XYZ file of C-alpha atoms in Angstrom:
533
model
C -36.237 0.588 -0.979
C -39.828 1.630 -1.109
C -41.797 4.128 0.914
C -41.700 2.021 4.069
C -38.019 2.216 4.777
C -37.523 -1.462 3.951
C -34.050 -2.631 2.983
C -31.859 -5.687 3.220
C -28.569 -6.606 4.769
C -25.623 -8.554 3.449
C -26.919 -11.467 5.510
C -30.136 -11.276 3.534
C -28.147 -10.995 0.328
C -26.143 -14.087 1.153
C -29.376 -15.882 1.980
C -31.046 -14.640 -1.176
C -28.139 -15.622 -3.401
C -27.890 -18.978 -1.675
C -24.137 -18.969 -1.232
C -24.268 -21.695 1.370
C -25.274 -25.121 0.143
C -27.032 -24.267 -3.083
C -24.239 -25.581 -5.281
C -24.679 -29.040 -3.823
C -28.396 -29.019 -4.515
C -28.124 -27.323 -7.870
C -29.507 -29.365 -10.749
C -26.765 -30.255 -13.187
C -29.238 -30.770 -15.985
C -32.755 -29.767 -16.866
C -35.312 -31.118 -19.300
C -33.981 -34.202 -21.088
C -30.301 -33.298 -21.088
C -28.176 -36.290 -20.214
C -25.192 -34.539 -18.642
C -22.962 -31.473 -18.748
C -22.187 -30.560 -22.314
C -19.174 -28.778 -23.733
C -18.742 -25.138 -22.816
C -18.120 -24.394 -26.479
C -21.124 -23.636 -28.660
C -21.966 -25.782 -31.665
C -23.650 -24.782 -34.905
C -23.194 -21.615 -36.916
C -23.206 -18.209 -35.251
C -26.495 -17.119 -36.809
C -28.292 -19.931 -34.965
C -26.434 -19.899 -31.652
C -24.536 -17.540 -29.420
C -21.901 -18.131 -26.778
C -21.573 -15.634 -23.921
C -19.401 -15.449 -20.829
C -20.622 -14.111 -17.483
C -18.064 -13.236 -14.816
C -20.130 -14.626 -11.942
C -21.209 -18.041 -10.715
C -24.397 -19.722 -11.927
C -24.645 -21.872 -8.783
C -26.564 -19.389 -6.647
C -30.329 -19.305 -6.236
C -32.553 -19.119 -9.318
C -35.639 -18.185 -7.296
C -36.941 -15.140 -9.245
C -38.320 -13.455 -6.127
C -35.211 -14.003 -4.006
C -32.093 -13.792 -6.084
C -29.468 -11.080 -6.198
C -27.127 -13.309 -8.238
C -25.727 -11.422 -11.229
C -25.773 -14.536 -13.415
C -29.281 -15.723 -12.632
C -30.763 -12.204 -12.681
C -29.358 -11.632 -16.167
C -30.550 -15.032 -17.361
C -34.046 -14.481 -15.980
C -34.476 -11.398 -18.165
C -34.505 -13.852 -21.073
C -36.657 -16.555 -19.466
C -39.211 -14.874 -17.201
C -41.357 -11.809 -17.729
C -42.689 -9.064 -15.516
C -46.026 -7.495 -16.329
C -44.001 -4.365 -17.016
C -40.569 -4.690 -18.591
C -37.989 -1.941 -19.033
C -35.154 -0.911 -21.262
C -32.008 -2.490 -19.766
C -30.223 0.861 -19.697
C -32.855 3.548 -19.119
C -35.511 1.333 -17.453
C -38.121 3.085 -19.610
C -41.185 0.853 -19.114
C -42.987 -1.106 -21.801
C -45.621 -3.838 -21.712
C -44.072 -7.244 -21.051
C -46.426 -9.992 -19.956
C -49.139 -7.340 -19.773
C -51.121 -6.539 -22.906
C -50.571 -2.817 -22.389
C -49.406 -0.298 -19.804
C -52.084 1.432 -17.713
C -53.013 4.857 -19.014
C -53.182 6.465 -15.568
C -50.368 5.700 -13.132
C -50.984 8.561 -10.705
C -53.808 6.997 -8.716
C -54.136 4.143 -6.250
C -55.281 1.474 -8.691
C -53.470 -0.073 -11.649
C -55.273 -2.506 -13.966
C -53.495 -5.046 -16.174
C -54.625 -7.600 -18.725
C -52.303 -10.478 -19.525
C -51.110 -10.727 -23.114
C -53.408 -12.898 -25.242
C -51.995 -16.358 -25.828
C -49.134 -16.056 -23.318
C -47.855 -19.499 -22.319
C -45.434 -20.998 -19.864
C -42.484 -22.993 -21.127
C -44.397 -26.212 -20.318
C -47.239 -25.126 -22.622
C -49.769 -24.148 -19.933
C -51.497 -20.744 -20.317
C -50.501 -17.799 -18.123
C -53.439 -16.746 -15.944
C -54.384 -14.132 -13.396
C -53.969 -16.814 -10.724
C -50.263 -16.927 -11.550
C -49.941 -13.161 -11.110
C -51.815 -13.181 -7.787
C -49.778 -16.183 -6.612
C -46.527 -14.378 -7.412
C -47.465 -11.104 -5.733
C -49.003 -12.763 -2.685
C -45.635 -14.277 -1.950
C -43.802 -11.087 -2.917
C -45.793 -9.059 -0.361
C -45.879 -11.640 2.447
C -43.845 -10.356 5.434
C -43.364 -13.927 6.655
C -41.817 -14.976 3.357
C -39.815 -11.726 3.326
C -38.480 -12.316 -0.177
C -36.013 -9.869 -1.627
C -38.428 -8.166 -4.024
C -40.696 -7.246 -1.113
C -38.118 -4.551 -0.410
C -39.233 -2.751 -3.573
C -42.976 -3.052 -2.933
C -43.787 -2.775 0.758
C -45.304 0.526 1.814
C -46.911 1.511 -1.489
C -48.453 -1.722 -2.814
C -51.248 -3.194 -0.655
C -52.448 -6.180 -2.686
C -53.011 -7.649 -6.139
C -56.520 -8.915 -6.906
C -57.851 -11.122 -9.666
C -60.555 -9.361 -11.702
C -60.900 -11.952 -14.463
C -59.239 -15.066 -15.826
C -56.462 -12.962 -17.355
C -56.876 -9.612 -15.616
C -55.705 -8.184 -12.282
C -55.906 -5.013 -10.234
C -53.033 -3.571 -8.209
C -54.289 -1.744 -5.118
C -51.821 0.917 -3.957
C -51.561 2.311 -0.442
C -50.730 5.667 -2.018
C -49.814 7.009 -5.447
C -46.231 6.011 -6.170
C -44.258 7.729 -8.949
C -41.915 4.795 -9.584
C -44.586 2.077 -9.695
C -43.955 0.959 -13.288
C -40.216 0.823 -12.629
C -40.637 -1.235 -9.447
C -42.948 -3.768 -11.106
C -40.056 -4.618 -13.416
C -38.332 -6.316 -10.471
C -41.091 -8.916 -10.029
C -40.955 -11.818 -12.484
C -44.273 -13.662 -12.777
C -43.997 -17.386 -12.037
C -46.340 -20.349 -12.712
C -48.367 -21.388 -9.696
C -48.780 -24.967 -10.914
C -44.990 -25.399 -11.035
C -43.726 -23.643 -7.904
C -46.573 -23.684 -5.375
C -44.942 -25.353 -2.367
C -41.873 -26.188 -4.432
C -39.665 -23.113 -4.206
C -36.619 -25.256 -3.503
C -36.848 -26.385 -7.132
C -36.376 -22.765 -8.191
C -33.515 -22.292 -5.753
C -31.808 -25.333 -7.265
C -32.024 -24.100 -10.845
C -35.410 -25.033 -12.254
C -36.643 -22.332 -14.642
C -40.178 -22.290 -16.068
C -41.081 -18.872 -17.393
C -43.017 -17.237 -20.203
C -40.050 -15.474 -21.810
C -38.412 -15.913 -25.218
C -35.828 -18.463 -24.047
C -36.117 -21.578 -21.896
C -33.320 -23.085 -19.825
C -32.540 -26.645 -20.903
C -29.337 -27.356 -18.981
C -27.639 -26.229 -15.795
C -24.021 -27.192 -15.104
C -23.012 -25.551 -11.787
C -19.960 -23.296 -11.982
C -19.663 -24.187 -15.659
C -22.528 -23.101 -17.909
C -26.239 -22.630 -18.518
C -27.782 -23.557 -21.867
C -30.904 -21.981 -23.371
C -33.167 -22.769 -26.322
C -35.653 -20.612 -28.170
C -39.225 -20.884 -26.835
C -41.200 -21.270 -30.039
C -44.577 -20.432 -28.476
C -43.470 -17.070 -27.115
C -45.631 -14.286 -28.587
C -44.347 -11.265 -26.678
C -42.657 -8.021 -27.783
C -39.078 -9.321 -28.018
C -38.945 -12.855 -29.480
C -35.771 -14.919 -29.453
C -33.466 -14.409 -32.416
C -31.148 -17.341 -31.728
C -32.152 -20.997 -31.642
C -29.807 -21.569 -28.706
C -27.569 -19.721 -26.266
C -24.680 -20.997 -24.156
C -23.640 -18.858 -21.197
C -20.342 -19.864 -19.608
C -19.705 -18.999 -15.963
C -16.057 -17.907 -15.613
C -15.253 -15.987 -12.451
C -11.488 -15.626 -12.991
C -10.560 -12.698 -15.226
C -7.822 -14.274 -17.367
C -9.777 -17.261 -18.750
C -12.828 -15.050 -19.139
C -10.941 -12.571 -21.290
C -9.319 -15.417 -23.238
C -12.752 -16.489 -24.515
C -13.154 -13.224 -26.440
C -9.489 -12.845 -27.434
C -7.549 -13.734 -30.561
C -8.415 -14.017 -34.227
C -11.195 -16.574 -33.734
C -12.863 -15.935 -30.357
C -14.710 -18.774 -28.647
C -17.444 -16.414 -27.443
C -19.301 -13.593 -29.142
C -19.790 -11.498 -25.995
C -18.131 -11.345 -22.564
C -18.990 -9.076 -19.647
C -16.963 -7.971 -16.605
C -13.948 -7.049 -18.719
C -11.027 -5.558 -16.755
C -9.907 -2.165 -18.025
C -6.343 -3.454 -18.363
C -7.445 -5.830 -21.151
C -9.367 -3.326 -23.236
C -6.573 -2.207 -25.566
C -5.504 -5.708 -26.549
C -9.092 -6.804 -27.186
C -9.624 -3.800 -29.421
C -6.477 -4.726 -31.327
C -8.002 -8.182 -31.763
C -10.990 -6.531 -33.438
C -13.391 -6.650 -30.524
C -15.691 -3.816 -29.542
C -15.073 -2.910 -25.888
C -17.375 -0.507 -24.061
C -17.393 0.633 -20.459
C -20.653 1.836 -18.904
C -21.242 4.032 -15.881
C -23.703 2.844 -13.296
C -24.256 2.080 -9.652
C -21.155 -0.005 -8.971
C -19.153 1.810 -6.320
C -16.330 1.372 -3.845
C -17.529 2.737 -0.531
C -16.419 3.370 3.030
C -18.652 2.361 5.925
C -17.974 3.641 9.440
C -19.097 2.016 12.670
C -20.980 4.880 14.306
C -21.201 2.896 17.550
C -17.393 2.907 17.817
C -15.705 6.173 18.832
C -14.392 8.331 17.251
C -16.293 7.235 14.138
C -19.518 8.366 15.767
C -18.285 11.904 14.983
C -19.162 12.979 11.446
C -16.136 15.294 11.361
C -13.848 12.267 11.637
C -15.723 10.501 8.867
C -15.512 13.593 6.682
C -11.799 13.985 7.409
C -10.979 10.457 6.309
C -12.843 11.001 3.036
C -11.029 14.266 2.308
C -7.691 12.472 2.829
C -8.275 10.082 -0.103
C -6.916 10.989 -3.528
C -9.800 9.759 -5.670
C -8.179 10.684 -8.964
C -5.141 8.581 -8.085
C -7.493 5.751 -7.140
C -9.180 6.004 -10.544
C -5.868 6.131 -12.406
C -4.045 3.434 -10.434
C -6.777 1.128 -9.234
C -9.376 1.504 -11.979
C -7.059 2.167 -14.945
C -9.037 5.337 -15.701
C -12.434 3.606 -15.825
C -14.221 5.360 -12.991
C -15.742 8.546 -11.589
C -15.127 10.331 -8.295
C -17.985 10.068 -5.816
C -19.075 13.693 -5.693
C -22.582 12.534 -4.770
C -24.057 9.401 -3.242
C -25.444 8.535 -6.706
C -23.013 8.270 -9.603
C -22.749 11.747 -11.209
C -23.032 10.020 -14.603
C -26.546 8.753 -13.772
C -29.656 10.809 -14.465
C -30.874 10.399 -10.874
C -27.795 12.100 -9.433
C -27.376 15.636 -8.163
C -24.101 17.073 -6.832
C -23.855 17.046 -3.059
C -22.982 20.179 -1.132
C -19.848 18.430 0.153
C -18.049 16.687 -2.719
C -15.179 15.357 -0.550
C -12.487 16.727 -2.825
C -8.960 15.568 -2.003
C -7.741 18.032 0.620
C -5.250 16.695 3.208
C -5.039 20.055 5.005
C -8.803 20.141 5.484
C -8.696 16.535 6.679
C -6.171 17.476 9.387
C -8.262 20.507 10.384
C -11.398 18.394 10.735
C -9.604 15.876 12.937
C -8.288 18.715 15.076
C -11.772 20.222 15.266
C -13.083 16.836 16.395
C -10.408 16.686 19.100
C -8.880 13.529 17.648
C -5.130 12.887 17.482
C -2.895 9.841 17.031
C -5.774 8.017 15.374
C -5.205 4.362 14.527
C -7.607 2.727 12.057
C -8.107 -0.878 11.048
C -9.613 -0.874 7.558
C -11.495 -4.106 6.870
C -11.689 -4.840 3.146
C -12.824 -7.545 0.776
C -10.332 -9.335 -1.470
C -11.757 -8.775 -4.936
C -9.306 -7.473 -7.525
C -11.039 -4.109 -7.778
C -10.889 -3.479 -4.034
C -7.327 -4.761 -3.707
C -6.140 -2.397 -6.434
C -7.645 0.608 -4.651
C -7.161 0.158 -0.912
C -3.484 1.075 -0.934
C -4.472 4.538 -2.129
C -6.711 4.838 0.941
C -3.901 3.743 3.265
C -1.441 6.160 1.652
C -3.846 9.065 2.120
C -4.609 8.261 5.728
C -1.009 7.582 6.652
C -0.055 10.947 5.081
C -2.276 12.876 7.518
C -0.921 10.993 10.522
C -3.587 8.289 10.752
C -1.893 4.922 11.297
C -3.716 2.493 9.015
C -3.792 -1.304 9.160
C -5.400 -3.274 6.339
C -7.466 -6.349 7.244
C -8.333 -8.100 3.969
C -10.530 -11.184 3.647
C -13.059 -12.990 1.498
C -16.331 -11.110 0.992
C -18.477 -13.811 2.562
C -16.095 -14.134 5.515
C -16.154 -10.394 6.213
C -19.917 -10.110 6.139
C -20.329 -13.258 8.200
C -18.211 -11.524 10.842
C -20.326 -8.394 10.563
C -23.472 -10.483 10.996
C -21.948 -11.978 14.120
C -21.521 -8.531 15.666
C -17.891 -7.826 14.695
C -16.907 -4.470 16.245
C -15.281 -3.113 13.096
C -13.969 0.413 12.654
C -14.130 1.071 8.907
C -15.051 -1.191 5.970
C -14.203 -0.714 2.299
C -15.963 -2.826 -0.324
C -18.172 -2.638 -3.416
C -21.897 -2.841 -4.044
C -24.310 -2.081 -6.874
C -28.004 -1.345 -6.404
C -28.579 -0.582 -10.080
C -29.300 -4.151 -11.125
C -32.645 -3.658 -9.354
C -33.442 -0.175 -10.663
C -32.166 3.337 -11.163
C -34.589 5.693 -9.432
C -33.054 7.767 -6.609
C -35.360 6.413 -3.929
C -34.283 2.839 -4.621
C -30.608 3.717 -4.953
C -30.624 5.376 -1.517
C -32.892 2.992 0.379
C -30.840 0.004 -0.765
C -28.135 1.183 1.666
C -29.897 3.373 4.224
C -33.328 1.874 4.895
C -34.672 -1.053 6.900
C -31.890 -3.609 7.277
C -29.588 -2.018 4.712
C -25.897 -1.720 5.528
C -26.135 1.709 7.186
C -28.623 0.772 9.928
C -27.597 -2.886 10.091
C -23.823 -2.646 10.299
C -22.932 1.036 10.723
C -25.542 1.258 13.512
C -26.858 4.528 12.104
C -30.452 4.601 13.329
C -30.871 7.874 15.206
C -32.730 11.094 14.500
C -30.645 11.925 11.423
C -31.375 8.512 9.928
C -35.096 8.939 10.484
C -34.933 12.432 8.984
C -33.307 10.997 5.850
C -36.061 8.408 5.419
C -38.608 11.141 6.038
C -37.147 13.136 3.156
C -37.441 10.095 0.883
C -41.070 9.639 1.917
C -41.723 13.311 1.163
C -40.119 12.973 -2.236
C -42.092 9.890 -3.309
C -45.311 11.569 -2.186
C -44.792 14.061 -5.025
C -46.113 13.007 -8.418
C -44.316 15.920 -10.094
C -40.622 15.229 -10.667
C -39.825 18.940 -10.462
C -41.147 18.907 -6.887
C -39.333 15.676 -6.001
C -35.922 16.803 -7.209
C -35.133 19.456 -4.535
C -36.201 17.052 -1.791
C -33.899 14.368 -3.165
C -31.155 17.007 -3.234
C -31.686 17.580 0.493
C -31.342 13.834 1.048
C -28.137 13.651 -0.977
C -26.686 16.608 0.946
C -27.567 14.950 4.257
C -25.937 11.664 3.223
C -22.752 13.514 2.245
C -22.743 15.507 5.480
C -23.114 12.369 7.598
C -20.784 10.188 5.437
C -21.797 6.969 7.188
C -21.790 4.838 4.039
C -20.408 6.835 1.158
C -18.766 6.127 -2.208
C -15.171 7.025 -2.902
C -15.361 6.169 -6.602
C -17.850 4.709 -9.024
C -16.457 2.002 -11.280
C -17.378 1.347 -14.892
C -18.479 -2.103 -16.063
C -16.783 -3.365 -19.218
C -18.334 -5.514 -21.942
C -16.598 -6.851 -25.061
C -18.143 -8.405 -28.152
C -17.223 -9.499 -31.647
C -18.798 -6.959 -34.040
C -18.343 -9.393 -36.930
C -20.805 -11.824 -35.390
C -23.210 -9.893 -33.112
C -24.973 -6.518 -33.095
C -27.677 -4.820 -31.061
C -25.940 -5.138 -27.688
C -24.976 -2.437 -25.220
C -22.665 -2.305 -22.246
C -24.508 -2.071 -18.913
C -23.519 -0.209 -15.771
C -24.398 -3.265 -13.682
C -23.419 -6.950 -13.946
C -24.723 -9.215 -16.688
C -25.827 -8.900 -20.298
C -29.122 -8.490 -22.144
C -29.409 -10.250 -25.518
C -33.125 -9.733 -26.102
C -32.346 -7.243 -28.871
C -29.143 -8.870 -30.111
C -28.866 -9.919 -33.742
C -26.348 -12.043 -35.643
C -24.246 -10.281 -38.253
C -24.921 -12.110 -41.504
């Protein structure tokens, strides 16, 4: 997702999130905790907060590897990057660094570590820790997830003093301060040669909260780190985050007259009205979460862009939003959500047009087309795929649905499954919101387009070339028309392309908590939350 064309596949994502085997190795407790505690918070609500996350906490907690929604959200409260960012806008501010560099347009960035910064075990944060973290982050042999966001523009990080470092850039990079937000600094004395401890749930950061208990597939418990001296200190003495993947029990925690939790994310749209009647605040945020189609360009006739375009034009996106998303979504008129600042409308918006779909198939010389649509079995996808089938069947395309577990589908893809079309969801925004990242996540390196759709020819290289041209411009006004060309090319090729963008729902009790905002990507951020007294 950087200037090199690096990306990552679902195989990498499954490896990074540790879906296989991590739960067994996962520490059930940390620090001096004797065993799994209740999933209900104790104490008054000005001292403690109970939250519910709609994802498992049993995936990897390695800060440089994880794509787990739960652990990524938790790490924002426990670890720090040199540069932090607003959880919605990603506007940078000094985190572990004492200050932001004044000049970000050159090939050198200098940082001093915040005076008095300490790790959760009481040891001081040093330049050695920063160099240790970035050495691993940039190592092609380690090939950690965050390397995707750095390779090609960041050459090395050098120690210039006990608490100062220099970042040496291969070229000026306009999104440098945004990309550094993805790299959480870790203590060398804790994790050097012991990364399996991080995978299994050990957390030692410099952030406002420290993890004191891990109960896999149940909860994670935090306590205030009293020696934290950074810009956003902990407000609560303790936090309890419950992991509840199923929608009904998750919603139940924030329901009724006396809710068991103060805030719950991943709220289905169908539950919003009742929660509001219960007195909860419910907000839905637009972001990068999208339901997309991916075509196998090595399998005729899906190697023909006219066929891909036709199948998109046959889908009634507004019906999908109304029926499948209960109104909480946006049609994919561009590869990037039109509600995001990075988006620009594509020349081809794939408006619902069955007649045009038939004409395109005729132009491609394709008739009596039969399609097997491979889909994942999440509720969101299941609620939408019938709209796809209806649209395709209506233009004479015989459609068979092949639905399975997400991990099972991508394991098949990794094994070389000769699929025709895939429909599933993904969200790049939890890593960042600049257009280069949002595109490269899917189309560069070993992203889904080259990895699974087999789209690696001249057009693919031209797309990456446009992204390289754009990031070479330090002036946003000069970058924008180049990004527009890239978005138009992606829409024209329609190899991996969104049908709809889905909103993420968050509910909270306004009588007990303030200062929170709904996010357009999974998780919550409570670093600015306050109890209502």
